[in-house]
Amino acid sequence: MVSGSNGDGVRVPSASFSRLSATNVLFGWTWPQLAVGGVGLVLLVIGGAAGFNLPVMLVGVLVMAYGLVRFQGLSLLAWTYVWFTWRSRLREGSNVWSSSPLETGRTVGVLGVWSQVEDRAQVVEGESVDVVGTPWRDACYLYDPDKRQATAVLTLKVEEWSLSTNARKRDRAMALNNLTMTLASTPGVVELKETSLLMPTSAPVPPDLDDPDMPSWARGDLAELWAMPEIATPLANVSWVSVSVNVDRLSTRSRNMDRLTERNRVGVLLGDIVQNVVAPALVECGGQHGSIRWCSVDELRDMIRCVSDPAHASSQRKVRRGEPTLSYCEESADGEYVTLESCVARSWWVTQWPDRPVPAGWTRDILQGDRMIALTHIWRPLSMAESEKDLANKQSSMLQRSRLADQKRLSRDERRERREQAQREAEQDANWPDTDHQGYITLFAPDKSRLDDLERGLRMETGKYHLTLNGLTGQQRKALATVLPLGV
């Protein structure tokens, strides 16, 4: 964070982001990369020792390049895994999921989404009207048995940024920093996710155009007005926040938990974190008083249905427990988008955020326009010890690179990275730990051609802030599951 002054003398923080940089083991390489690169180096040396055997040396160079080169934030090894996984899904036909007509009237899983998500996002509903002993009525939490992770999903309405005073903007921006710092020191908390979704909502009731008292000129103007898409199918901003905890690391000190089952114990402790830490902080971050709600199963099912079938959002009809929330999901043959109930969606991983300080609230430019779009931020709080270790590893990686290029002038990215490290040192001295931050953008459209048109407009807007988007080819369904606030 850096501050910028305004005309009224109040300093509103501006957002700044670090570049995507791998520190890892050596020069930013991981152990698998070093292993493959080492094999290539051995082949190169063997070829040279065997009288400069060019074919062997060439193979060694290619193996080294394959092991050490990175592209769009991932190594070629990682891209190979993605490609083989994608091809295996195509061969098996598992890139298509649909509910059977024979299952009509029965709930296909609690959430009604494809099986890989259902298996990990198992729903634990509250007993009677409370969520396992907490004062949040009708709420539930999601449980991932593989990662031993529980997730509470909250929904809220956010104050309009442009209508806030500079002092309020400053407080809202700093409140997010305070929340991530608090979560870093809260036992068990592993992830905070916020998804802002611009989606269709209920249309206003049109006027009675047959009213004899209405002037003819007004009748024509109103008819044209109500025919406009932005009036007939208006879009509204909806925000979801999910907080995930590791159930084995939750603190049980000063609480009598011996007689509780695990589902009750997790619900009580997760409820304490939501009620005492997260919910009050969301009000400071701009959530409207009284609008923060811990979602129930029905609310989560309705949210999934609105994402897969945007027309459902304007129907005001709730999804019944006997019908699926999502009856069809298919990744395209090229792995570039996913087809849902009545729309198509494409997701991107943000591999580079703005490379210069930008005004707080700048993401409003992305969450505007006549399009359905989701912007997801994921923060994984780091303890101060983890933060200092990460900084030390990054500085070590920078030192390794600089020793190889002492005589070379530093590039722009290298100069920026050094300034960022100095800023991180100052923040850690002030007891501000880091967070592992990731972001995703998802576009929704009625069909593929409209999706391509919306993507061109999105890239023009993100280009103003120098955002770099990774297309996540072959990972579109996994990306959509990540964007949904289900803790997977």
CSV table of C-alpha atoms in Angstrom, one decimal:
chain,number,residue,atom,x,y,z
A,1,MET,CA,0.0,0.0,0.0
A,2,VAL,CA,1.1,3.6,-0.8
A,3,SER,CA,-0.8,6.7,-0.1
A,4,GLY,CA,-2.0,9.5,-2.4
A,5,SER,CA,-3.2,12.9,-1.3
A,6,ASN,CA,-6.5,14.4,-2.4
A,7,GLY,CA,-7.8,18.0,-2.6
A,8,ASP,CA,-9.4,17.8,0.8
A,9,GLY,CA,-6.2,16.8,2.5
A,10,VAL,CA,-7.3,13.2,3.3
A,11,ARG,CA,-4.9,10.6,2.1
A,12,VAL,CA,-6.6,7.7,0.4
A,13,PRO,CA,-4.5,4.6,0.1
A,14,SER,CA,-3.7,3.4,-3.4
A,15,ALA,CA,-3.3,-0.3,-4.3
A,16,SER,CA,0.0,-1.7,-5.4
A,17,PHE,CA,0.7,-5.3,-6.4
A,18,SER,CA,3.9,-7.4,-6.6
A,19,ARG,CA,4.9,-9.0,-9.9
A,20,LEU,CA,4.4,-12.8,-10.2
A,21,SER,CA,7.8,-14.1,-9.3
A,22,ALA,CA,8.9,-17.6,-8.4
A,23,THR,CA,11.4,-17.8,-5.6
A,24,ASN,CA,11.4,-21.6,-4.9
A,25,VAL,CA,14.7,-23.4,-4.5
A,26,LEU,CA,17.2,-21.9,-6.9
A,27,PHE,CA,16.9,-19.0,-9.3
A,28,GLY,CA,13.1,-19.4,-9.1
A,29,TRP,CA,13.1,-23.1,-10.1
A,30,THR,CA,11.3,-25.9,-8.3
A,31,TRP,CA,12.7,-29.2,-7.3
A,32,PRO,CA,11.1,-31.0,-10.4
A,33,GLN,CA,12.5,-28.3,-12.7
A,34,LEU,CA,16.0,-28.7,-11.2
A,35,ALA,CA,15.8,-32.5,-11.5
A,36,VAL,CA,14.9,-32.3,-15.2
A,37,GLY,CA,17.4,-29.5,-15.8
A,38,GLY,CA,20.0,-31.6,-14.1
A,39,VAL,CA,19.3,-34.6,-16.4
A,40,GLY,CA,19.7,-32.2,-19.4
A,41,LEU,CA,23.0,-30.9,-18.0
A,42,VAL,CA,24.3,-34.5,-17.5
A,43,LEU,CA,23.5,-35.3,-21.1
A,44,LEU,CA,25.2,-32.2,-22.3
A,45,VAL,CA,28.4,-33.0,-20.4
A,46,ILE,CA,28.3,-36.6,-21.6
A,47,GLY,CA,28.0,-35.5,-25.2
A,48,GLY,CA,30.9,-33.1,-24.8
A,49,ALA,CA,33.0,-35.8,-23.1
A,50,ALA,CA,32.2,-38.2,-25.9
A,51,GLY,CA,34.0,-36.1,-28.5
A,52,PHE,CA,31.3,-33.4,-28.8
A,53,ASN,CA,28.5,-35.8,-29.8
A,54,LEU,CA,26.2,-33.2,-31.3
A,55,PRO,CA,22.9,-35.2,-31.2
A,56,VAL,CA,23.4,-36.1,-27.5
A,57,MET,CA,24.4,-32.5,-26.6
A,58,LEU,CA,21.3,-31.2,-28.5
A,59,VAL,CA,19.1,-33.5,-26.6
A,60,GLY,CA,20.7,-32.3,-23.4
A,61,VAL,CA,20.0,-28.7,-24.3
A,62,LEU,CA,16.4,-29.4,-25.2
A,63,VAL,CA,15.9,-31.3,-21.9
A,64,MET,CA,17.4,-28.4,-19.9
A,65,ALA,CA,15.2,-25.9,-21.7
A,66,TYR,CA,12.1,-28.1,-21.1
A,67,GLY,CA,12.9,-28.3,-17.4
A,68,LEU,CA,13.9,-24.7,-16.7
A,69,VAL,CA,11.8,-22.5,-19.0
A,70,ARG,CA,8.6,-20.9,-17.5
A,71,PHE,CA,5.6,-19.6,-19.5
A,72,GLN,CA,2.8,-17.4,-18.2
A,73,GLY,CA,3.7,-18.1,-14.6
A,74,LEU,CA,4.0,-21.9,-14.9
A,75,SER,CA,6.9,-24.2,-15.9
A,76,LEU,CA,6.7,-26.3,-19.0
A,77,LEU,CA,6.4,-29.3,-16.7
A,78,ALA,CA,3.2,-27.9,-15.2
A,79,TRP,CA,1.8,-27.1,-18.7
A,80,THR,CA,2.6,-30.7,-19.7
A,81,TYR,CA,0.6,-32.0,-16.7
A,82,VAL,CA,-2.3,-29.7,-17.6
A,83,TRP,CA,-2.3,-30.9,-21.3
A,84,PHE,CA,-2.2,-34.6,-20.4
A,85,THR,CA,-5.0,-34.2,-17.8
A,86,TRP,CA,-7.1,-32.3,-20.4
A,87,ARG,CA,-6.5,-35.0,-23.1
A,88,SER,CA,-7.4,-37.8,-20.7
A,89,ARG,CA,-10.7,-36.0,-19.8
A,90,LEU,CA,-11.5,-35.7,-23.5
A,91,ARG,CA,-10.8,-39.5,-24.1
A,92,GLU,CA,-12.9,-40.5,-21.1
A,93,GLY,CA,-15.7,-38.1,-21.8
A,94,SER,CA,-15.5,-36.7,-18.3
A,95,ASN,CA,-15.4,-33.1,-19.6
A,96,VAL,CA,-19.2,-33.3,-19.9
A,97,TRP,CA,-21.5,-33.5,-16.9
A,98,SER,CA,-25.3,-33.5,-16.9
A,99,SER,CA,-28.0,-34.6,-14.5
A,100,SER,CA,-30.2,-37.5,-15.7
A,101,PRO,CA,-33.9,-36.9,-16.5
A,102,LEU,CA,-34.6,-40.0,-14.4
A,103,GLU,CA,-33.4,-38.1,-11.3
A,104,THR,CA,-36.0,-35.4,-11.7
A,105,GLY,CA,-37.6,-34.7,-8.3
A,106,ARG,CA,-34.6,-35.9,-6.4
A,107,THR,CA,-31.7,-33.8,-5.3
A,108,VAL,CA,-28.6,-34.7,-7.3
A,109,GLY,CA,-26.1,-34.0,-4.5
A,110,VAL,CA,-26.9,-31.2,-2.1
A,111,LEU,CA,-25.4,-28.4,-4.3
A,112,GLY,CA,-26.4,-30.0,-7.6
A,113,VAL,CA,-23.0,-29.4,-9.3
A,114,TRP,CA,-20.6,-31.8,-11.0
A,115,SER,CA,-19.4,-34.7,-8.9
A,116,GLN,CA,-15.8,-33.4,-8.4
A,117,VAL,CA,-17.1,-30.4,-6.6
A,118,GLU,CA,-19.9,-32.2,-4.8
A,119,ASP,CA,-17.3,-34.7,-3.3
A,120,ARG,CA,-15.2,-31.9,-1.9
A,121,ALA,CA,-17.8,-29.3,-1.0
A,122,GLN,CA,-19.9,-31.5,1.3
A,123,VAL,CA,-22.6,-29.5,3.1
A,124,VAL,CA,-23.0,-29.5,6.9
A,125,GLU,CA,-26.4,-28.0,7.7
A,126,GLY,CA,-27.3,-26.5,11.0
A,127,GLU,CA,-29.4,-28.4,13.6
A,128,SER,CA,-33.0,-27.0,13.8
A,129,VAL,CA,-32.5,-23.3,12.9
A,130,ASP,CA,-29.0,-22.7,14.0
A,131,VAL,CA,-25.7,-23.7,12.2
A,132,VAL,CA,-24.4,-26.3,14.6
A,133,GLY,CA,-24.6,-24.2,17.8
A,134,THR,CA,-24.0,-20.7,16.4
A,135,PRO,CA,-26.5,-17.8,16.4
A,136,TRP,CA,-26.6,-17.6,12.6
A,137,ARG,CA,-30.0,-18.8,11.6
A,138,ASP,CA,-30.4,-21.4,8.7
A,139,ALA,CA,-26.7,-21.2,7.9
A,140,CYS,CA,-24.5,-24.1,6.8
A,141,TYR,CA,-20.8,-24.7,6.2
A,142,LEU,CA,-19.0,-26.7,3.5
A,143,TYR,CA,-16.5,-29.4,4.3
A,144,ASP,CA,-13.6,-30.6,2.1
A,145,PRO,CA,-12.7,-34.1,3.5
A,146,ASP,CA,-9.5,-34.2,1.4
A,147,LYS,CA,-8.0,-31.0,2.8
A,148,ARG,CA,-9.8,-31.2,6.1
A,149,GLN,CA,-11.1,-27.7,5.4
A,150,ALA,CA,-14.4,-26.1,6.4
A,151,THR,CA,-15.8,-23.0,4.6
A,152,ALA,CA,-18.4,-20.5,5.6
A,153,VAL,CA,-20.0,-18.5,2.8
A,154,LEU,CA,-21.3,-15.0,3.5
A,155,THR,CA,-23.3,-12.7,1.2
A,156,LEU,CA,-23.5,-8.9,1.6
A,157,LYS,CA,-24.4,-5.6,0.0
A,158,VAL,CA,-21.5,-3.2,-0.5
A,159,GLU,CA,-21.7,0.6,-0.2
A,160,GLU,CA,-21.2,2.5,-3.5
A,161,TRP,CA,-17.6,3.5,-3.6
A,162,SER,CA,-18.0,6.7,-5.6
A,163,LEU,CA,-20.5,8.0,-3.0
A,164,SER,CA,-18.1,7.5,-0.1
A,165,THR,CA,-16.1,10.4,1.3
A,166,ASN,CA,-12.3,10.3,1.0
A,167,ALA,CA,-12.1,9.5,4.7
A,168,ARG,CA,-14.4,6.6,4.4
A,169,LYS,CA,-12.5,5.3,1.3
A,170,ARG,CA,-9.3,5.5,3.3
A,171,ASP,CA,-10.9,3.5,6.2
A,172,ARG,CA,-12.4,0.9,3.8
A,173,ALA,CA,-9.0,0.3,2.1
A,174,MET,CA,-7.1,0.0,5.4
A,175,ALA,CA,-9.8,-2.3,6.9
A,176,LEU,CA,-8.9,-5.0,4.3
A,177,ASN,CA,-5.3,-4.8,5.4
A,178,ASN,CA,-6.3,-5.1,9.0
A,179,LEU,CA,-8.5,-8.1,8.3
A,180,THR,CA,-5.8,-10.0,6.5
A,181,MET,CA,-3.4,-9.2,9.3
A,182,THR,CA,-5.9,-10.4,11.9
A,183,LEU,CA,-6.6,-13.6,10.0
A,184,ALA,CA,-2.9,-14.3,9.7
A,185,SER,CA,-2.8,-14.6,13.5
A,186,THR,CA,-6.1,-16.4,13.9
A,187,PRO,CA,-5.4,-20.2,14.4
A,188,GLY,CA,-6.7,-22.4,11.6
A,189,VAL,CA,-7.6,-19.7,9.0
A,190,VAL,CA,-6.2,-20.7,5.6
A,191,GLU,CA,-8.1,-18.6,3.0
A,192,LEU,CA,-10.3,-15.6,2.5
A,193,LYS,CA,-12.1,-15.4,-0.9
A,194,GLU,CA,-14.2,-12.5,-2.2
A,195,THR,CA,-16.2,-12.8,-5.4
A,196,SER,CA,-17.9,-9.7,-6.9
A,197,LEU,CA,-20.4,-10.7,-9.5
A,198,LEU,CA,-22.3,-8.4,-11.9
A,199,MET,CA,-25.4,-10.5,-12.7
A,200,PRO,CA,-29.0,-10.1,-13.8
A,201,THR,CA,-31.5,-9.2,-11.2
A,202,SER,CA,-35.3,-8.7,-10.9
A,203,ALA,CA,-36.6,-6.2,-13.4
A,204,PRO,CA,-38.8,-3.3,-12.1
A,205,VAL,CA,-42.5,-3.4,-12.6
A,206,PRO,CA,-43.3,-1.7,-16.0
A,207,PRO,CA,-45.9,1.1,-16.0
A,208,ASP,CA,-49.4,0.5,-17.4
A,209,LEU,CA,-49.1,1.7,-20.9
A,210,ASP,CA,-52.8,1.2,-21.5
A,211,ASP,CA,-53.7,3.8,-18.9
A,212,PRO,CA,-56.1,6.3,-20.6
A,213,ASP,CA,-54.8,9.1,-18.5
A,214,MET,CA,-51.2,8.7,-19.8
A,215,PRO,CA,-50.3,11.2,-22.6
A,216,SER,CA,-49.5,9.5,-25.9
A,217,TRP,CA,-46.0,11.0,-26.1
A,218,ALA,CA,-45.2,9.6,-22.7
A,219,ARG,CA,-46.6,6.2,-23.7
A,220,GLY,CA,-44.2,5.9,-26.6
A,221,ASP,CA,-41.2,7.1,-24.7
A,222,LEU,CA,-41.9,4.6,-21.9
A,223,ALA,CA,-42.4,1.8,-24.3
A,224,GLU,CA,-39.0,2.5,-25.8
A,225,LEU,CA,-37.4,2.8,-22.4
A,226,TRP,CA,-38.8,-0.5,-21.1
A,227,ALA,CA,-37.6,-2.2,-24.3
A,228,MET,CA,-34.0,-1.3,-23.5
A,229,PRO,CA,-31.9,-4.3,-22.3
A,230,GLU,CA,-30.5,-2.5,-19.3
A,231,ILE,CA,-34.0,-1.7,-18.1
A,232,ALA,CA,-35.7,-5.0,-19.1
A,233,THR,CA,-32.9,-7.2,-17.6
A,234,PRO,CA,-30.9,-4.9,-15.3
A,235,LEU,CA,-27.6,-6.0,-13.8
A,236,ALA,CA,-26.7,-5.7,-10.1
A,237,ASN,CA,-23.5,-6.2,-8.1
A,238,VAL,CA,-23.6,-9.1,-5.6
A,239,SER,CA,-20.7,-10.0,-3.3
A,240,TRP,CA,-19.9,-13.3,-1.6
A,241,VAL,CA,-17.1,-13.7,0.9
A,242,SER,CA,-16.0,-17.2,2.0
A,243,VAL,CA,-13.6,-17.9,4.9
A,244,SER,CA,-11.9,-21.3,5.0
A,245,VAL,CA,-10.3,-23.0,8.1
A,246,ASN,CA,-8.3,-26.1,8.6
A,247,VAL,CA,-10.4,-28.1,11.1
A,248,ASP,CA,-7.3,-29.7,12.7
A,249,ARG,CA,-5.7,-26.3,13.5
A,250,LEU,CA,-8.7,-24.5,15.1
A,251,SER,CA,-8.0,-23.3,18.6
A,252,THR,CA,-10.1,-24.9,21.3
A,253,ARG,CA,-8.6,-23.2,24.3
A,254,SER,CA,-10.9,-21.9,27.0
A,255,ARG,CA,-13.9,-23.8,25.4
A,256,ASN,CA,-15.5,-27.0,26.6
A,257,MET,CA,-15.5,-29.0,23.4
A,258,ASP,CA,-15.0,-32.5,24.8
A,259,ARG,CA,-18.7,-33.5,24.6
A,260,LEU,CA,-19.3,-32.1,21.1
A,261,THR,CA,-19.1,-34.1,17.9
A,262,GLU,CA,-16.6,-32.9,15.3
A,263,ARG,CA,-19.2,-31.3,13.1
A,264,ASN,CA,-20.6,-29.4,16.1
A,265,ARG,CA,-17.1,-28.4,17.3
A,266,VAL,CA,-16.1,-27.1,13.8
A,267,GLY,CA,-19.4,-25.2,13.5
A,268,VAL,CA,-19.0,-23.5,16.8
A,269,LEU,CA,-15.4,-22.5,16.2
A,270,LEU,CA,-16.0,-21.4,12.7
A,271,GLY,CA,-19.0,-19.4,13.9
A,272,ASP,CA,-16.8,-17.6,16.4
A,273,ILE,CA,-14.4,-16.5,13.7
A,274,VAL,CA,-17.2,-15.3,11.4
A,275,GLN,CA,-19.1,-13.5,14.1
A,276,ASN,CA,-16.1,-12.0,16.0
A,277,VAL,CA,-13.6,-11.4,13.3
A,278,VAL,CA,-14.9,-11.5,9.7
A,279,ALA,CA,-18.4,-10.0,9.9
A,280,PRO,CA,-17.3,-6.9,11.8
A,281,ALA,CA,-14.4,-6.3,9.5
A,282,LEU,CA,-16.7,-6.6,6.4
A,283,VAL,CA,-18.7,-3.7,7.8
A,284,GLU,CA,-15.5,-1.7,8.0
A,285,CYS,CA,-14.6,-2.7,4.5
A,286,GLY,CA,-17.8,-1.2,3.1
A,287,GLY,CA,-20.5,-3.8,3.8
A,288,GLN,CA,-23.9,-2.3,4.6
A,289,HIS,CA,-25.1,-2.7,8.1
A,290,GLY,CA,-27.6,-5.5,8.4
A,291,SER,CA,-26.8,-6.9,5.0
A,292,ILE,CA,-24.2,-9.5,6.0
A,293,ARG,CA,-25.7,-13.0,6.0
A,294,TRP,CA,-24.1,-16.4,6.5
A,295,CYS,CA,-25.6,-18.4,3.5
A,296,SER,CA,-28.0,-21.3,3.9
A,297,VAL,CA,-28.0,-24.3,1.6
A,298,ASP,CA,-31.0,-22.8,-0.3
A,299,GLU,CA,-29.1,-19.6,-0.8
A,300,LEU,CA,-26.0,-21.4,-2.1
A,301,ARG,CA,-28.1,-23.5,-4.5
A,302,ASP,CA,-29.9,-20.4,-5.7
A,303,MET,CA,-26.6,-18.7,-6.3
A,304,ILE,CA,-25.2,-21.6,-8.4
A,305,ARG,CA,-28.5,-21.7,-10.4
A,306,CYS,CA,-28.2,-17.9,-11.1
A,307,VAL,CA,-24.6,-18.4,-12.4
A,308,SER,CA,-25.5,-21.3,-14.6
A,309,ASP,CA,-28.8,-19.9,-15.8
A,310,PRO,CA,-28.8,-16.0,-15.7
A,311,ALA,CA,-32.4,-15.8,-16.6
A,312,HIS,CA,-33.2,-17.5,-13.2
A,313,ALA,CA,-32.0,-14.4,-11.4
A,314,SER,CA,-34.8,-12.3,-12.7
A,315,SER,CA,-37.5,-14.9,-12.1
A,316,GLN,CA,-37.6,-14.5,-8.3
A,317,ARG,CA,-38.3,-18.2,-8.0
A,318,LYS,CA,-36.2,-20.2,-5.6
A,319,VAL,CA,-34.6,-23.5,-6.5
A,320,ARG,CA,-36.5,-26.3,-4.9
A,321,ARG,CA,-34.6,-29.1,-3.2
A,322,GLY,CA,-35.9,-31.6,-5.7
A,323,GLU,CA,-34.4,-30.0,-8.7
A,324,PRO,CA,-30.7,-29.7,-9.7
A,325,THR,CA,-29.0,-26.3,-9.6
A,326,LEU,CA,-27.0,-27.2,-12.7
A,327,SER,CA,-28.2,-29.8,-15.1
A,328,TYR,CA,-25.5,-29.4,-17.8
A,329,CYS,CA,-21.8,-28.4,-17.8
A,330,GLU,CA,-19.3,-29.1,-20.7
A,331,GLU,CA,-15.8,-27.9,-21.4
A,332,SER,CA,-15.3,-26.9,-25.1
A,333,ALA,CA,-13.2,-29.2,-27.3
A,334,ASP,CA,-10.5,-26.6,-27.4
A,335,GLY,CA,-10.6,-26.1,-23.6
A,336,GLU,CA,-11.2,-22.3,-23.9
A,337,TYR,CA,-14.6,-22.0,-22.3
A,338,VAL,CA,-17.3,-23.9,-20.5
A,339,THR,CA,-21.0,-24.3,-21.5
A,340,LEU,CA,-23.5,-24.1,-18.7
A,341,GLU,CA,-27.3,-24.3,-18.5
A,342,SER,CA,-28.1,-21.2,-20.6
A,343,CYS,CA,-24.8,-19.4,-21.0
A,344,VAL,CA,-21.1,-19.9,-21.7
A,345,ALA,CA,-18.3,-18.8,-19.4
A,346,ARG,CA,-14.6,-18.2,-19.8
A,347,SER,CA,-12.2,-17.6,-16.9
A,348,TRP,CA,-8.7,-16.1,-16.7
A,349,TRP,CA,-6.0,-16.2,-14.0
A,350,VAL,CA,-4.5,-12.8,-13.4
A,351,THR,CA,-0.8,-13.4,-13.6
A,352,GLN,CA,0.2,-9.7,-13.4
A,353,TRP,CA,-1.7,-7.0,-11.5
A,354,PRO,CA,-1.2,-3.3,-12.2
A,355,ASP,CA,2.5,-2.6,-12.3
A,356,ARG,CA,2.1,0.9,-10.9
A,357,PRO,CA,0.1,2.2,-7.9
A,358,VAL,CA,-3.6,2.6,-8.8
A,359,PRO,CA,-6.4,4.3,-6.9
A,360,ALA,CA,-8.2,2.2,-4.4
A,361,GLY,CA,-11.5,1.0,-5.9
A,362,TRP,CA,-10.0,0.8,-9.4
A,363,THR,CA,-11.7,-2.6,-10.0
A,364,ARG,CA,-15.0,-0.8,-10.4
A,365,ASP,CA,-14.0,-0.1,-14.0
A,366,ILE,CA,-14.0,-3.9,-14.6
A,367,LEU,CA,-17.3,-4.5,-12.8
A,368,GLN,CA,-19.3,-2.2,-15.0
A,369,GLY,CA,-21.0,-2.4,-18.4
A,370,ASP,CA,-23.7,-4.5,-20.0
A,371,ARG,CA,-22.1,-7.8,-19.2
A,372,MET,CA,-22.2,-10.5,-16.6
A,373,ILE,CA,-18.8,-10.8,-15.0
A,374,ALA,CA,-17.1,-12.1,-11.9
A,375,LEU,CA,-13.9,-10.8,-10.2
A,376,THR,CA,-12.5,-13.1,-7.5
A,377,HIS,CA,-9.7,-12.3,-5.0
A,378,ILE,CA,-8.2,-15.0,-2.9
A,379,TRP,CA,-6.0,-14.1,0.1
A,380,ARG,CA,-4.1,-16.8,2.0
A,381,PRO,CA,-2.8,-15.0,5.1
A,382,LEU,CA,0.8,-15.8,6.1
A,383,SER,CA,2.1,-15.6,9.6
A,384,MET,CA,5.0,-13.2,10.3
A,385,ALA,CA,7.4,-16.1,10.3
A,386,GLU,CA,6.1,-17.4,6.9
A,387,SER,CA,6.2,-13.9,5.6
A,388,GLU,CA,9.8,-13.3,6.7
A,389,LYS,CA,10.9,-16.7,5.3
A,390,ASP,CA,9.2,-15.9,1.9
A,391,LEU,CA,11.0,-12.5,1.8
A,392,ALA,CA,14.3,-14.1,2.6
A,393,ASN,CA,13.8,-16.7,-0.1
A,394,LYS,CA,13.0,-14.0,-2.7
A,395,GLN,CA,15.9,-11.9,-1.7
A,396,SER,CA,18.2,-15.0,-2.0
A,397,SER,CA,16.8,-15.7,-5.5
A,398,MET,CA,17.4,-12.0,-6.5
A,399,LEU,CA,21.0,-12.3,-5.2
A,400,GLN,CA,21.6,-15.4,-7.2
A,401,ARG,CA,20.4,-13.8,-10.4
A,402,SER,CA,22.4,-10.6,-9.8
A,403,ARG,CA,25.7,-12.6,-9.3
A,404,LEU,CA,25.2,-14.0,-12.8
A,405,ALA,CA,24.6,-10.6,-14.3
A,406,ASP,CA,26.8,-8.2,-12.4
A,407,GLN,CA,27.9,-6.5,-15.5
A,408,LYS,CA,24.4,-6.2,-17.0
A,409,ARG,CA,22.2,-3.3,-16.5
A,410,LEU,CA,19.1,-4.1,-14.4
A,411,SER,CA,15.8,-4.5,-16.4
A,412,ARG,CA,12.7,-2.6,-15.5
A,413,ASP,CA,11.2,-5.7,-13.8
A,414,GLU,CA,14.3,-6.2,-11.8
A,415,ARG,CA,14.4,-2.6,-10.6
A,416,ARG,CA,10.7,-2.9,-9.6
A,417,GLU,CA,11.3,-6.1,-7.8
A,418,ARG,CA,14.1,-4.5,-5.7
A,419,ARG,CA,11.8,-1.6,-4.8
A,420,GLU,CA,9.1,-4.0,-3.8
A,421,GLN,CA,11.4,-6.0,-1.5
A,422,ALA,CA,12.4,-2.8,0.2
A,423,GLN,CA,8.7,-1.9,0.7
A,424,ARG,CA,8.0,-5.4,2.1
A,425,GLU,CA,10.9,-5.1,4.6
A,426,ALA,CA,9.4,-1.8,5.8
A,427,GLU,CA,5.9,-3.3,6.1
A,428,GLN,CA,7.3,-6.3,8.1
A,429,ASP,CA,9.2,-3.9,10.4
A,430,ALA,CA,5.8,-2.3,11.0
A,431,ASN,CA,4.4,-5.8,11.9
A,432,TRP,CA,2.4,-6.2,8.6
A,433,PRO,CA,2.6,-9.8,7.3
A,434,ASP,CA,2.2,-10.7,3.7
A,435,THR,CA,-0.6,-12.6,2.0
A,436,ASP,CA,-0.5,-15.1,-0.9
A,437,HIS,CA,-2.8,-13.2,-3.3
A,438,GLN,CA,-4.5,-14.6,-6.4
A,439,GLY,CA,-7.2,-13.3,-8.7
A,440,TYR,CA,-9.5,-14.6,-11.4
A,441,ILE,CA,-11.9,-13.0,-13.9
A,442,THR,CA,-14.8,-14.8,-15.4
A,443,LEU,CA,-17.0,-13.6,-18.3
A,444,PHE,CA,-20.5,-15.0,-19.0
A,445,ALA,CA,-22.4,-14.6,-22.3
A,446,PRO,CA,-25.4,-16.2,-24.0
A,447,ASP,CA,-23.2,-17.7,-26.7
A,448,LYS,CA,-19.6,-18.1,-28.0
A,449,SER,CA,-19.7,-15.1,-30.4
A,450,ARG,CA,-21.0,-12.7,-27.8
A,451,LEU,CA,-18.4,-14.1,-25.4
A,452,ASP,CA,-15.6,-13.2,-27.9
A,453,ASP,CA,-17.1,-9.7,-28.3
A,454,LEU,CA,-17.1,-9.1,-24.5
A,455,GLU,CA,-13.6,-10.5,-24.2
A,456,ARG,CA,-12.3,-7.8,-26.6
A,457,GLY,CA,-13.9,-5.1,-24.5
A,458,LEU,CA,-12.5,-6.6,-21.3
A,459,ARG,CA,-9.0,-6.8,-22.6
A,460,MET,CA,-9.1,-3.1,-23.6
A,461,GLU,CA,-10.2,-2.2,-20.0
A,462,THR,CA,-7.7,-4.5,-18.3
A,463,GLY,CA,-5.0,-3.2,-20.7
A,464,LYS,CA,-5.3,0.3,-19.2
A,465,TYR,CA,-4.0,-1.2,-15.9
A,466,HIS,CA,-1.4,-3.5,-17.5
A,467,LEU,CA,-3.1,-6.6,-16.3
A,468,THR,CA,-1.8,-9.9,-17.7
A,469,LEU,CA,-4.5,-12.6,-18.1
A,470,ASN,CA,-3.7,-16.4,-18.4
A,471,GLY,CA,-6.4,-18.1,-20.5
A,472,LEU,CA,-6.3,-21.3,-18.3
A,473,THR,CA,-6.7,-23.5,-21.4
A,474,GLY,CA,-7.9,-27.0,-20.4
A,475,GLN,CA,-8.7,-25.8,-16.9
A,476,GLN,CA,-11.9,-23.9,-17.4
A,477,ARG,CA,-14.2,-26.1,-15.3
A,478,LYS,CA,-11.7,-26.1,-12.5
A,479,ALA,CA,-11.4,-22.3,-12.7
A,480,LEU,CA,-15.2,-21.9,-12.5
A,481,ALA,CA,-15.2,-24.1,-9.4
A,482,THR,CA,-12.5,-21.8,-7.9
A,483,VAL,CA,-14.5,-18.7,-8.7
A,484,LEU,CA,-17.6,-20.1,-7.0
A,485,PRO,CA,-17.4,-19.4,-3.2
A,486,LEU,CA,-17.5,-23.1,-2.3
A,487,GLY,CA,-14.1,-23.5,-0.7
A,488,VAL,CA,-12.7,-25.7,-3.4
